[in-house]
PDB file of C-alpha atoms and ligand atoms in Angstrom:
ATOM      1  CA  MET A  26      20.635   2.232   3.095  1.00 44.00           C
ATOM      2  CA  ALA A  27      22.768   2.870  -0.021  1.00 42.00           C
ATOM      3  CA  GLU A  28      21.595  -0.160  -1.778  1.00 41.00           C
ATOM      4  CA  LEU A  29      18.055   0.924  -1.483  1.00 45.00           C
ATOM      5  CA  ILE A  30      18.718   4.067  -3.291  1.00 41.00           C
ATOM      6  CA  ASP A  31      21.315   3.381  -5.733  1.00 43.00           C
ATOM      7  CA  ASN A  32      19.811   2.826  -9.263  1.00 42.00           C
ATOM      8  CA  ALA A  33      22.631   0.772 -10.335  1.00 42.00           C
ATOM      9  CA  ALA A  34      21.945  -1.667  -7.358  1.00 43.00           C
ATOM     10  CA  ASP A  35      18.648  -2.870  -8.742  1.00 48.00           C
ATOM     11  CA  THR A  36      19.920  -6.387  -9.316  1.00 48.00           C
ATOM     12  CA  GLN A  37      21.477  -6.300  -5.668  1.00 50.00           C
ATOM     13  CA  ALA A  38      18.033  -5.231  -4.197  1.00 51.00           C
ATOM     14  CA  ALA A  39      16.401  -8.033  -6.146  1.00 54.00           C
ATOM     15  CA  SER A  40      18.785 -10.564  -4.651  1.00 58.00           C
ATOM     16  CA  VAL A  41      18.039  -8.943  -1.165  1.00 61.00           C
ATOM     17  CA  ALA A  42      14.312  -9.712  -1.800  1.00 59.00           C
ATOM     18  CA  GLU A  43      15.198 -13.287  -3.010  1.00 62.00           C
ATOM     19  CA  GLN A  44      17.336 -13.891   0.036  1.00 63.00           C
ATOM     20  CA  GLU A  45      14.462 -12.747   2.252  1.00 60.00           C
ATOM     21  CA  ALA A  46      12.054 -15.126   0.529  1.00 60.00           C
ATOM     22  CA  ASN A  47      14.501 -17.909   0.984  1.00 67.00           C
ATOM     23  CA  SER A  48      15.476 -17.062   4.487  1.00 66.00           C
ATOM     24  CA  LYS A  49      11.904 -16.377   5.647  1.00 78.00           C
ATOM     25  CA  GLU A  50      12.837 -12.910   6.685  1.00 90.00           C
ATOM     26  CA  PRO A  51      10.066 -10.234   6.587  1.00 96.00           C
ATOM     27  CA  MET A  52      10.206  -7.685   4.093  1.00 96.00           C
ATOM     28  CA  ILE A  53       8.923  -5.157   6.559  1.00 97.00           C
ATOM     29  CA  ARG A  54       8.871  -5.502  10.307  1.00 97.00           C
ATOM     30  CA  ILE A  55       7.374  -3.001  12.578  1.00 97.00           C
ATOM     31  CA  GLU A  56       8.085  -2.965  16.256  1.00 97.00           C
ATOM     32  CA  GLY A  57       6.827  -0.825  19.101  1.00 97.00           C
ATOM     33  CA  LEU A  58       5.482   1.767  16.788  1.00 97.00           C
ATOM     34  CA  HIS A  59       4.066   4.971  18.296  1.00 98.00           C
ATOM     35  CA  LYS A  60       2.768   8.140  16.801  1.00 98.00           C
ATOM     36  CA  SER A  61       0.891  11.086  18.414  1.00 98.00           C
ATOM     37  CA  PHE A  62      -0.584  14.286  16.932  1.00 97.00           C
ATOM     38  CA  GLY A  63      -0.438  16.727  19.849  1.00 96.00           C
ATOM     39  CA  ASP A  64      -1.652  14.881  22.872  1.00 96.00           C
ATOM     40  CA  HIS A  65      -3.711  12.592  20.783  1.00 97.00           C
ATOM     41  CA  GLU A  66      -1.876   9.152  20.796  1.00 98.00           C
ATOM     42  CA  VAL A  67      -2.920   7.657  17.367  1.00 98.00           C
ATOM     43  CA  LEU A  68      -0.671   4.562  17.279  1.00 98.00           C
ATOM     44  CA  ARG A  69       0.051   3.021  20.729  1.00 98.00           C
ATOM     45  CA  GLY A  70       2.579   0.311  20.148  1.00 98.00           C
ATOM     46  CA  ILE A  71       2.219  -1.495  16.884  1.00 98.00           C
ATOM     47  CA  ASP A  72       4.056  -4.682  16.072  1.00 98.00           C
ATOM     48  CA  LEU A  73       3.501  -6.310  12.595  1.00 98.00           C
ATOM     49  CA  SER A  74       5.598  -8.160  10.118  1.00 98.00           C
ATOM     50  CA  VAL A  75       4.982  -8.645   6.365  1.00 98.00           C
ATOM     51  CA  MET A  76       6.674 -11.537   4.434  1.00 97.00           C
ATOM     52  CA  PRO A  77       7.665 -11.149   0.909  1.00 97.00           C
ATOM     53  CA  GLY A  78       4.751 -11.884  -1.511  1.00 97.00           C
ATOM     54  CA  GLN A  79       2.258 -11.653   1.430  1.00 97.00           C
ATOM     55  CA  VAL A  80      -1.032  -9.624   1.195  1.00 98.00           C
ATOM     56  CA  VAL A  81      -1.890  -8.046   4.671  1.00 98.00           C
ATOM     57  CA  THR A  82      -5.081  -6.046   4.872  1.00 98.00           C
ATOM     58  CA  ILE A  83      -5.912  -3.738   7.657  1.00 98.00           C
ATOM     59  CA  ILE A  84      -9.425  -3.096   8.667  1.00 98.00           C
ATOM     60  CA  GLY A  85     -10.974  -1.077  11.493  1.00 97.00           C
ATOM     61  CA  SER A  86     -13.212   1.733  12.450  1.00 95.00           C
ATOM     62  CA  SER A  87     -12.610   5.368  11.245  1.00 95.00           C
ATOM     63  CA  GLY A  88      -9.972   7.020  13.329  1.00 96.00           C
ATOM     64  CA  SER A  89      -8.345   3.716  14.579  1.00 98.00           C
ATOM     65  CA  GLY A  90      -5.006   4.744  13.007  1.00 98.00           C
ATOM     66  CA  LYS A  91      -4.959   2.673   9.822  1.00 98.00           C
ATOM     67  CA  SER A  92      -3.834   5.504   7.379  1.00 98.00           C
ATOM     68  CA  THR A  93      -1.217   6.772  10.025  1.00 98.00           C
ATOM     69  CA  LEU A  94       0.161   3.267  10.236  1.00 98.00           C
ATOM     70  CA  LEU A  95       0.457   3.111   6.375  1.00 97.00           C
ATOM     71  CA  ARG A  96       1.978   6.557   6.296  1.00 96.00           C
ATOM     72  CA  CYS A  97       4.518   5.672   8.939  1.00 95.00           C
ATOM     73  CA  LEU A  98       5.628   2.778   6.676  1.00 95.00           C
ATOM     74  CA  ASN A  99       6.834   4.960   3.922  1.00 90.00           C
ATOM     75  CA  LEU A 100       7.671   7.979   6.137  1.00 90.00           C
ATOM     76  CA  LEU A 101       4.913  10.336   5.032  1.00 91.00           C
ATOM     77  CA  GLU A 102       4.553  10.492   8.862  1.00 94.00           C
ATOM     78  CA  THR A 103       7.684  10.339  11.134  1.00 93.00           C
ATOM     79  CA  PRO A 104       7.075   7.778  13.940  1.00 94.00           C
ATOM     80  CA  ASP A 105       7.723   9.137  17.538  1.00 96.00           C
ATOM     81  CA  ALA A 106       9.059   5.750  18.681  1.00 96.00           C
ATOM     82  CA  GLY A 107       9.623   2.187  17.550  1.00 96.00           C
ATOM     83  CA  HIS A 108      11.158   0.658  14.525  1.00 94.00           C
ATOM     84  CA  VAL A 109      10.296   0.003  10.941  1.00 95.00           C
ATOM     85  CA  TRP A 110      12.736  -2.296   9.210  1.00 95.00           C
ATOM     86  CA  PHE A 111      12.448  -2.480   5.591  1.00 94.00           C
ATOM     87  CA  HIS A 112      14.771  -5.080   3.998  1.00 92.00           C
ATOM     88  CA  GLY A 113      16.492  -5.383   7.304  1.00 90.00           C
ATOM     89  CA  LYS A 114      17.170  -1.616   7.602  1.00 90.00           C
ATOM     90  CA  ASP A 115      15.796   0.673  10.253  1.00 92.00           C
ATOM     91  CA  LEU A 116      14.104   3.443   8.309  1.00 90.00           C
ATOM     92  CA  VAL A 117      13.564   5.473  11.536  1.00 85.00           C
ATOM     93  CA  ALA A 118      16.956   5.243  12.860  1.00 81.00           C
ATOM     94  CA  GLU A 119      18.778   5.698   9.546  1.00 81.00           C
ATOM     95  CA  ARG A 120      16.821   8.701   8.594  1.00 76.00           C
ATOM     96  CA  VAL A 121      15.946   7.613   5.004  1.00 78.00           C
ATOM     97  CA  GLY A 122      14.223  10.285   2.870  1.00 77.00           C
ATOM     98  CA  VAL A 123      10.733   9.814   1.464  1.00 77.00           C
ATOM     99  CA  ASN A 124      11.982  10.347  -1.974  1.00 78.00           C
ATOM    100  CA  GLN A 125      14.473   7.502  -1.638  1.00 79.00           C
ATOM    101  CA  LEU A 126      11.854   5.324  -0.236  1.00 83.00           C
ATOM    102  CA  ARG A 127       9.490   6.052  -3.050  1.00 81.00           C
ATOM    103  CA  GLU A 128      11.722   3.942  -5.196  1.00 86.00           C
ATOM    104  CA  LYS A 129      10.986   0.866  -3.353  1.00 93.00           C
ATOM    105  CA  ILE A 130       7.595   1.418  -1.776  1.00 95.00           C
ATOM    106  CA  GLY A 131       4.658   2.439  -3.962  1.00 96.00           C
ATOM    107  CA  MET A 132       1.508   3.951  -2.537  1.00 95.00           C
ATOM    108  CA  VAL A 133      -1.964   4.322  -3.816  1.00 97.00           C
ATOM    109  CA  PHE A 134      -4.373   6.750  -2.070  1.00 95.00           C
ATOM    110  CA  GLN A 135      -8.150   7.088  -1.943  1.00 94.00           C
ATOM    111  CA  SER A 136      -8.029  10.270  -3.870  1.00 93.00           C
ATOM    112  CA  PHE A 137      -5.731   9.088  -6.642  1.00 92.00           C
ATOM    113  CA  ASN A 138      -3.335  12.029  -6.305  1.00 93.00           C
ATOM    114  CA  LEU A 139      -2.618  12.111  -9.919  1.00 96.00           C
ATOM    115  CA  PHE A 140      -1.056  15.192 -11.737  1.00 96.00           C
ATOM    116  CA  ASN A 141      -4.049  16.674 -13.468  1.00 94.00           C
ATOM    117  CA  ASN A 142      -2.064  18.837 -15.850  1.00 94.00           C
ATOM    118  CA  MET A 143      -0.237  15.831 -17.346  1.00 96.00           C
ATOM    119  CA  ASN A 144      -1.383  12.923 -19.660  1.00 97.00           C
ATOM    120  CA  VAL A 145      -1.622   9.436 -18.381  1.00 98.00           C
ATOM    121  CA  LEU A 146       1.679   8.438 -19.844  1.00 98.00           C
ATOM    122  CA  ASP A 147       3.587  11.493 -18.435  1.00 98.00           C
ATOM    123  CA  ASN A 148       1.998  10.729 -15.007  1.00 98.00           C
ATOM    124  CA  CYS A 149       3.551   7.297 -15.200  1.00 98.00           C
ATOM    125  CA  THR A 150       7.033   8.346 -16.450  1.00 98.00           C
ATOM    126  CA  LEU A 151       7.614  11.406 -14.235  1.00 97.00           C
ATOM    127  CA  ALA A 152       9.069   9.605 -11.189  1.00 94.00           C
ATOM    128  CA  PRO A 153      11.080   7.087 -13.031  1.00 95.00           C
ATOM    129  CA  VAL A 154      12.747   9.818 -15.124  1.00 96.00           C
ATOM    130  CA  THR A 155      13.318  12.283 -12.222  1.00 94.00           C
ATOM    131  CA  LEU A 156      13.917  10.010  -9.251  1.00 90.00           C
ATOM    132  CA  LYS A 157      15.329   6.976 -11.033  1.00 90.00           C
ATOM    133  CA  LYS A 158      17.079   8.894 -13.687  1.00 93.00           C
ATOM    134  CA  MET A 159      15.670   6.408 -16.274  1.00 95.00           C
ATOM    135  CA  GLY A 160      15.860   7.488 -19.969  1.00 97.00           C
ATOM    136  CA  LYS A 161      12.584   8.782 -21.381  1.00 97.00           C
ATOM    137  CA  ASP A 162      12.204   5.928 -24.040  1.00 97.00           C
ATOM    138  CA  GLU A 163      12.810   3.275 -21.410  1.00 97.00           C
ATOM    139  CA  ALA A 164      10.345   4.902 -18.953  1.00 98.00           C
ATOM    140  CA  GLU A 165       7.690   5.068 -21.657  1.00 98.00           C
ATOM    141  CA  ARG A 166       8.201   1.423 -22.467  1.00 98.00           C
ATOM    142  CA  VAL A 167       7.989   0.413 -18.773  1.00 98.00           C
ATOM    143  CA  ALA A 168       4.897   2.601 -18.411  1.00 98.00           C
ATOM    144  CA  MET A 169       3.141   1.066 -21.459  1.00 98.00           C
ATOM    145  CA  GLU A 170       3.761  -2.380 -19.850  1.00 98.00           C
ATOM    146  CA  HIS A 171       2.029  -1.318 -16.757  1.00 98.00           C
ATOM    147  CA  LEU A 172      -0.709   0.401 -18.449  1.00 98.00           C
ATOM    148  CA  GLU A 173      -1.423  -2.808 -20.324  1.00 97.00           C
ATOM    149  CA  GLU A 174      -1.502  -4.637 -16.944  1.00 96.00           C
ATOM    150  CA  VAL A 175      -4.238  -2.384 -15.819  1.00 97.00           C
ATOM    151  CA  GLY A 176      -6.201  -2.409 -19.125  1.00 97.00           C
ATOM    152  CA  LEU A 177      -5.462   1.246 -20.012  1.00 97.00           C
ATOM    153  CA  THR A 178      -3.180   1.066 -23.107  1.00 97.00           C
ATOM    154  CA  GLU A 179      -5.487   3.076 -25.258  1.00 97.00           C
ATOM    155  CA  PHE A 180      -5.529   5.938 -22.712  1.00 98.00           C
ATOM    156  CA  ALA A 181      -1.836   6.584 -22.726  1.00 98.00           C
ATOM    157  CA  LYS A 182      -2.149   9.963 -24.349  1.00 98.00           C
ATOM    158  CA  ALA A 183      -5.499  10.906 -22.545  1.00 97.00           C
ATOM    159  CA  ASP A 184      -5.859  13.856 -20.313  1.00 96.00           C
ATOM    160  CA  VAL A 185      -6.387  12.391 -16.776  1.00 96.00           C
ATOM    161  CA  ARG A 186      -9.238  14.739 -16.065  1.00 95.00           C
ATOM    162  CA  ARG A 187     -11.394  12.981 -18.623  1.00 94.00           C
ATOM    163  CA  LEU A 188     -10.915   9.609 -16.920  1.00 96.00           C
ATOM    164  CA  SER A 189     -13.450   7.826 -14.650  1.00 95.00           C
ATOM    165  CA  GLY A 190     -12.598   7.391 -11.012  1.00 95.00           C
ATOM    166  CA  GLY A 191     -11.952   3.718 -11.634  1.00 96.00           C
ATOM    167  CA  GLN A 192      -9.637   4.516 -14.679  1.00 97.00           C
ATOM    168  CA  LYS A 193      -7.821   7.263 -12.565  1.00 97.00           C
ATOM    169  CA  GLN A 194      -7.203   4.687  -9.790  1.00 97.00           C
ATOM    170  CA  ARG A 195      -5.773   2.149 -12.345  1.00 98.00           C
ATOM    171  CA  VAL A 196      -3.456   4.883 -13.642  1.00 98.00           C
ATOM    172  CA  ALA A 197      -2.401   5.415 -10.014  1.00 98.00           C
ATOM    173  CA  ILE A 198      -1.549   1.808  -9.670  1.00 98.00           C
ATOM    174  CA  ALA A 199       0.255   1.767 -13.021  1.00 98.00           C
ATOM    175  CA  ARG A 200       2.176   4.743 -12.006  1.00 97.00           C
ATOM    176  CA  ALA A 201       3.325   3.231  -8.656  1.00 97.00           C
ATOM    177  CA  LEU A 202       4.293   0.045 -10.528  1.00 97.00           C
ATOM    178  CA  CYS A 203       6.489   1.950 -12.858  1.00 97.00           C
ATOM    179  CA  MET A 204       8.984   2.329  -9.965  1.00 95.00           C
ATOM    180  CA  ARG A 205       9.151  -1.352  -9.763  1.00 95.00           C
ATOM    181  CA  PRO A 206       8.485  -1.310  -6.062  1.00 96.00           C
ATOM    182  CA  ASP A 207       9.053  -4.211  -3.817  1.00 96.00           C
ATOM    183  CA  LEU A 208       6.042  -3.248  -1.650  1.00 97.00           C
ATOM    184  CA  MET A 209       2.841  -1.619  -2.451  1.00 98.00           C
ATOM    185  CA  LEU A 210       0.632   0.273   0.155  1.00 98.00           C
ATOM    186  CA  PHE A 211      -2.942   0.848  -0.596  1.00 98.00           C
ATOM    187  CA  ASP A 212      -5.032   3.285   1.508  1.00 98.00           C
ATOM    188  CA  GLU A 213      -8.779   2.646   0.766  1.00 97.00           C
ATOM    189  CA  PRO A 214      -8.265   2.686  -2.891  1.00 97.00           C
ATOM    190  CA  THR A 215     -11.934   2.224  -3.707  1.00 96.00           C
ATOM    191  CA  SER A 216     -13.520   4.295  -1.076  1.00 95.00           C
ATOM    192  CA  ALA A 217     -14.009   7.317  -3.353  1.00 93.00           C
ATOM    193  CA  LEU A 218     -15.464   5.239  -6.389  1.00 95.00           C
ATOM    194  CA  ASP A 219     -18.966   4.556  -7.472  1.00 93.00           C
ATOM    195  CA  PRO A 220     -20.030   1.034  -6.470  1.00 92.00           C
ATOM    196  CA  GLU A 221     -20.206  -0.239  -9.882  1.00 93.00           C
ATOM    197  CA  ILE A 222     -16.685   0.602 -10.666  1.00 93.00           C
ATOM    198  CA  VAL A 223     -15.126  -0.615  -7.434  1.00 96.00           C
ATOM    199  CA  GLY A 224     -14.744  -4.021  -8.932  1.00 96.00           C
ATOM    200  CA  GLU A 225     -12.412  -3.051 -11.788  1.00 96.00           C
ATOM    201  CA  VAL A 226      -9.833  -1.617  -9.324  1.00 97.00           C
ATOM    202  CA  LEU A 227     -10.157  -4.704  -6.888  1.00 97.00           C
ATOM    203  CA  GLU A 228      -9.559  -7.021 -10.009  1.00 96.00           C
ATOM    204  CA  VAL A 229      -6.408  -5.270 -10.855  1.00 97.00           C
ATOM    205  CA  MET A 230      -5.317  -5.509  -7.228  1.00 97.00           C
ATOM    206  CA  HIS A 231      -6.266  -9.194  -7.092  1.00 97.00           C
ATOM    207  CA  GLN A 232      -4.072  -9.743 -10.069  1.00 97.00           C
ATOM    208  CA  LEU A 233      -1.180  -8.025  -8.501  1.00 97.00           C
ATOM    209  CA  ALA A 234      -1.454 -10.302  -5.528  1.00 97.00           C
ATOM    210  CA  ARG A 235      -1.530 -13.337  -7.848  1.00 96.00           C
ATOM    211  CA  ASP A 236       1.512 -12.151  -9.419  1.00 95.00           C
ATOM    212  CA  GLY A 237       3.420 -12.174  -6.032  1.00 96.00           C
ATOM    213  CA  MET A 238       3.506  -8.458  -5.264  1.00 97.00           C
ATOM    214  CA  THR A 239       3.935  -7.845  -1.450  1.00 98.00           C
ATOM    215  CA  MET A 240       0.955  -5.575  -0.377  1.00 98.00           C
ATOM    216  CA  VAL A 241      -0.426  -3.832   2.664  1.00 98.00           C
ATOM    217  CA  VAL A 242      -3.990  -2.746   1.959  1.00 98.00           C
ATOM    218  CA  VAL A 243      -6.211  -0.656   4.245  1.00 98.00           C
ATOM    219  CA  THR A 244      -9.788  -1.462   3.094  1.00 97.00           C
ATOM    220  CA  HIS A 245     -13.459  -1.410   3.869  1.00 94.00           C
ATOM    221  CA  GLU A 246     -14.080  -4.188   1.222  1.00 95.00           C
ATOM    222  CA  MET A 247     -14.488  -7.185   3.386  1.00 94.00           C
ATOM    223  CA  THR A 248     -14.998  -9.646   0.575  1.00 94.00           C
ATOM    224  CA  PHE A 249     -11.567  -8.515  -1.012  1.00 96.00           C
ATOM    225  CA  ALA A 250     -10.139  -8.756   2.464  1.00 96.00           C
ATOM    226  CA  ARG A 251     -11.477 -12.288   2.890  1.00 96.00           C
ATOM    227  CA  GLU A 252     -10.486 -13.615  -0.472  1.00 96.00           C
ATOM    228  CA  VAL A 253      -7.221 -12.011  -1.254  1.00 96.00           C
ATOM    229  CA  SER A 254      -5.452 -11.626   2.132  1.00 97.00           C
ATOM    230  CA  ASP A 255      -2.886 -13.963   3.638  1.00 97.00           C
ATOM    231  CA  GLU A 256      -3.246 -12.011   7.005  1.00 98.00           C
ATOM    232  CA  VAL A 257      -5.968  -9.716   8.308  1.00 98.00           C
ATOM    233  CA  VAL A 258      -5.303  -7.073  10.964  1.00 98.00           C
ATOM    234  CA  PHE A 259      -8.051  -5.502  12.893  1.00 98.00           C
ATOM    235  CA  MET A 260      -7.062  -2.141  14.351  1.00 98.00           C
ATOM    236  CA  ASP A 261      -8.873  -0.556  17.273  1.00 98.00           C
ATOM    237  CA  LYS A 262      -7.929   2.892  18.827  1.00 97.00           C
ATOM    238  CA  GLY A 263      -4.256   2.693  17.754  1.00 98.00           C
ATOM    239  CA  ILE A 264      -3.507  -0.894  18.611  1.00 98.00           C
ATOM    240  CA  ILE A 265      -3.785  -4.179  16.716  1.00 98.00           C
ATOM    241  CA  ALA A 266      -6.681  -5.856  18.655  1.00 98.00           C
ATOM    242  CA  GLU A 267      -6.772  -8.956  16.640  1.00 98.00           C
ATOM    243  CA  GLN A 268      -4.765 -10.528  13.681  1.00 98.00           C
ATOM    244  CA  GLY A 269      -5.126 -13.741  11.872  1.00 97.00           C
ATOM    245  CA  SER A 270      -5.905 -15.605   8.633  1.00 98.00           C
ATOM    246  CA  PRO A 271      -9.010 -14.452   6.843  1.00 97.00           C
ATOM    247  CA  GLU A 272     -10.745 -17.643   8.002  1.00 96.00           C
ATOM    248  CA  GLN A 273      -9.875 -17.046  11.635  1.00 97.00           C
ATOM    249  CA  LEU A 274     -10.716 -13.352  11.681  1.00 97.00           C
ATOM    250  CA  PHE A 275     -13.966 -13.436   9.711  1.00 96.00           C
ATOM    251  CA  SER A 276     -15.356 -16.880  10.833  1.00 95.00           C
ATOM    252  CA  ASN A 277     -14.106 -17.011  14.397  1.00 96.00           C
ATOM    253  CA  PRO A 278     -13.087 -13.495  15.710  1.00 96.00           C
ATOM    254  CA  GLN A 279     -11.967 -13.532  19.313  1.00 96.00           C
ATOM    255  CA  HIS A 280     -11.971  -9.978  20.344  1.00 96.00           C
ATOM    256  CA  PRO A 281     -15.433  -8.352  21.242  1.00 97.00           C
ATOM    257  CA  ARG A 282     -14.388  -5.188  19.226  1.00 96.00           C
ATOM    258  CA  THR A 283     -13.831  -7.385  16.079  1.00 97.00           C
ATOM    259  CA  ARG A 284     -17.000  -9.040  16.507  1.00 96.00           C
ATOM    260  CA  GLU A 285     -18.942  -5.742  16.840  1.00 95.00           C
ATOM    261  CA  PHE A 286     -17.084  -4.173  13.889  1.00 96.00           C
ATOM    262  CA  LEU A 287     -17.747  -7.135  11.552  1.00 95.00           C
ATOM    263  CA  ALA A 288     -21.336  -7.297  12.680  1.00 93.00           C
ATOM    264  CA  ARG A 289     -21.740  -3.764  11.624  1.00 90.00           C
ATOM    265  CA  TYR A 290     -20.216  -4.429   8.232  1.00 82.00           C
ATOM    266  CA  LEU A 291     -22.070  -7.507   7.558  1.00 74.00           C
ATOM    267  CA  LYS A 292     -25.315  -5.834   8.281  1.00 71.00           C
ATOM    268  CA  ASP A 293     -24.615  -3.027   5.910  1.00 62.00           C
ATOM    269  CA  GLU A 294     -23.566  -5.418   3.010  1.00 60.00           C
TER     270      GLU A 294
HETATM  271  N1  ATP B  30      -1.894  15.140  10.437  1.00 73.01           N
HETATM  272  C1  ATP B  30      -2.633  15.013  11.565  1.00 73.01           C
HETATM  273  N2  ATP B  30      -2.842  15.872  12.438  1.00 73.01           N
HETATM  274  C2  ATP B  30      -3.677  15.670  13.525  1.00 73.01           C
HETATM  275  N3  ATP B  30      -4.420  14.551  13.661  1.00 73.01           N
HETATM  276  C3  ATP B  30      -4.336  13.693  12.859  1.00 73.01           C
HETATM  277  C4  ATP B  30      -3.488  13.764  11.690  1.00 73.01           C
HETATM  278  N4  ATP B  30      -3.495  12.650  10.900  1.00 73.01           N
HETATM  279  C5  ATP B  30      -4.495  11.904  11.528  1.00 73.01           C
HETATM  280  N5  ATP B  30      -4.842  12.428  12.678  1.00 73.01           N
HETATM  281  C6  ATP B  30      -5.930  11.980  13.665  1.00 73.01           C
HETATM  282  O1  ATP B  30      -5.412  10.626  13.999  1.00 73.01           O
HETATM  283  C7  ATP B  30      -6.506   9.711  14.148  1.00 73.01           C
HETATM  284  C8  ATP B  30      -6.356   8.513  13.327  1.00 73.01           C
HETATM  285  O2  ATP B  30      -6.393   8.850  11.895  1.00 73.01           O
HETATM  286  P1  ATP B  30      -6.134   7.970  10.794  1.00 73.01           P
HETATM  287  O3  ATP B  30      -6.460   8.729   9.486  1.00 73.01           O
HETATM  288  O4  ATP B  30      -4.951   7.172  10.848  1.00 73.01           O
HETATM  289  O5  ATP B  30      -7.476   6.936  11.005  1.00 73.01           O
HETATM  290  P2  ATP B  30      -8.077   5.930   9.981  1.00 73.01           P
HETATM  291  O6  ATP B  30      -8.161   4.582  10.664  1.00 73.01           O
HETATM  292  O7  ATP B  30      -7.176   5.907   8.693  1.00 73.01           O
HETATM  293  O8  ATP B  30      -9.468   6.396   9.769  1.00 73.01           O
HETATM  294  P3  ATP B  30     -10.388   6.431   8.436  1.00 73.01           P
HETATM  295  O9  ATP B  30     -11.082   5.108   8.327  1.00 73.01           O
HETATM  296  O10 ATP B  30     -11.444   7.386   8.675  1.00 73.01           O
HETATM  297  O11 ATP B  30      -9.569   6.651   7.119  1.00 73.01           O
HETATM  298  C9  ATP B  30      -7.885  10.524  13.841  1.00 73.01           C
HETATM  299  O12 ATP B  30      -8.409  10.904  14.996  1.00 73.01           O
HETATM  300  C10 ATP B  30      -7.295  11.783  13.083  1.00 73.01           C
HETATM  301  O13 ATP B  30      -8.099  12.851  13.298  1.00 73.01           O
HETATM  302 MG1   MG B  31      -7.712   6.428   6.732  1.00 73.01          MG
END
């Protein structure tokens, strides 16, 4: 695990990612994942692999375990059983800390989770400076790069409380990118937004996907799932009921629960 957490080993980590891409090894591989809260078994044996550069979206009804699965991938929840291999290391067995993992796995939440008492730029530089021990100037340079990527250069010094929901979410994405993660997790990043500003966030995510970022996205945005995903996963009551390409899953769903779920969504759209 040392090479995941050692700042000086960035180039080494990059070459691990390259090797994976060349050898067709998954960046993340989940096997037999179980998680319960009390006697409620929320994840009941999840197997899933994500290849470097892939966009995997997770869809499913409320309570099916989507957020819990995502949170197990970056150890915000501790799995009860099973394995999560990230760059070939078993995160569960090797007791990797959340802070260590935050350097390689970025996460964007529905509720932004920005630091409201700091401006945009400071939100972006905090983790690189404190966790990665990056110099302040370098951290600001990197932050400005990513703020440009999400179209918020002129808001660098703005108080985050003044921003719209869409702008806040784009700051949250830029902030995650400042850690130069290998993998980005998104948990319903547009669910708290007014419909007219959902598009600006989805467009940033789409661009990230085009740039080759490996992404796992929990979403209710079926058009995004269909257009941007390499693989779509349908979760139902703690298991993966069905998984396939967007064409397969949306045009020819096999599982009755998938059909039911999609019918409900298509009716609402
Ligand atoms: N920390 C927790 N303690 C107790 N129960 C929890 C906890 N986190 C999640 N749960 C329960 O686990 C189940 C799955 O929750 P999870 O948030 O993973 O579902 P979800 O698919 O993300 O749903 P939604 O679409 O509503 O976000 C729910 O019944 C939820 O109440
Ligand atoms: Mg959820």
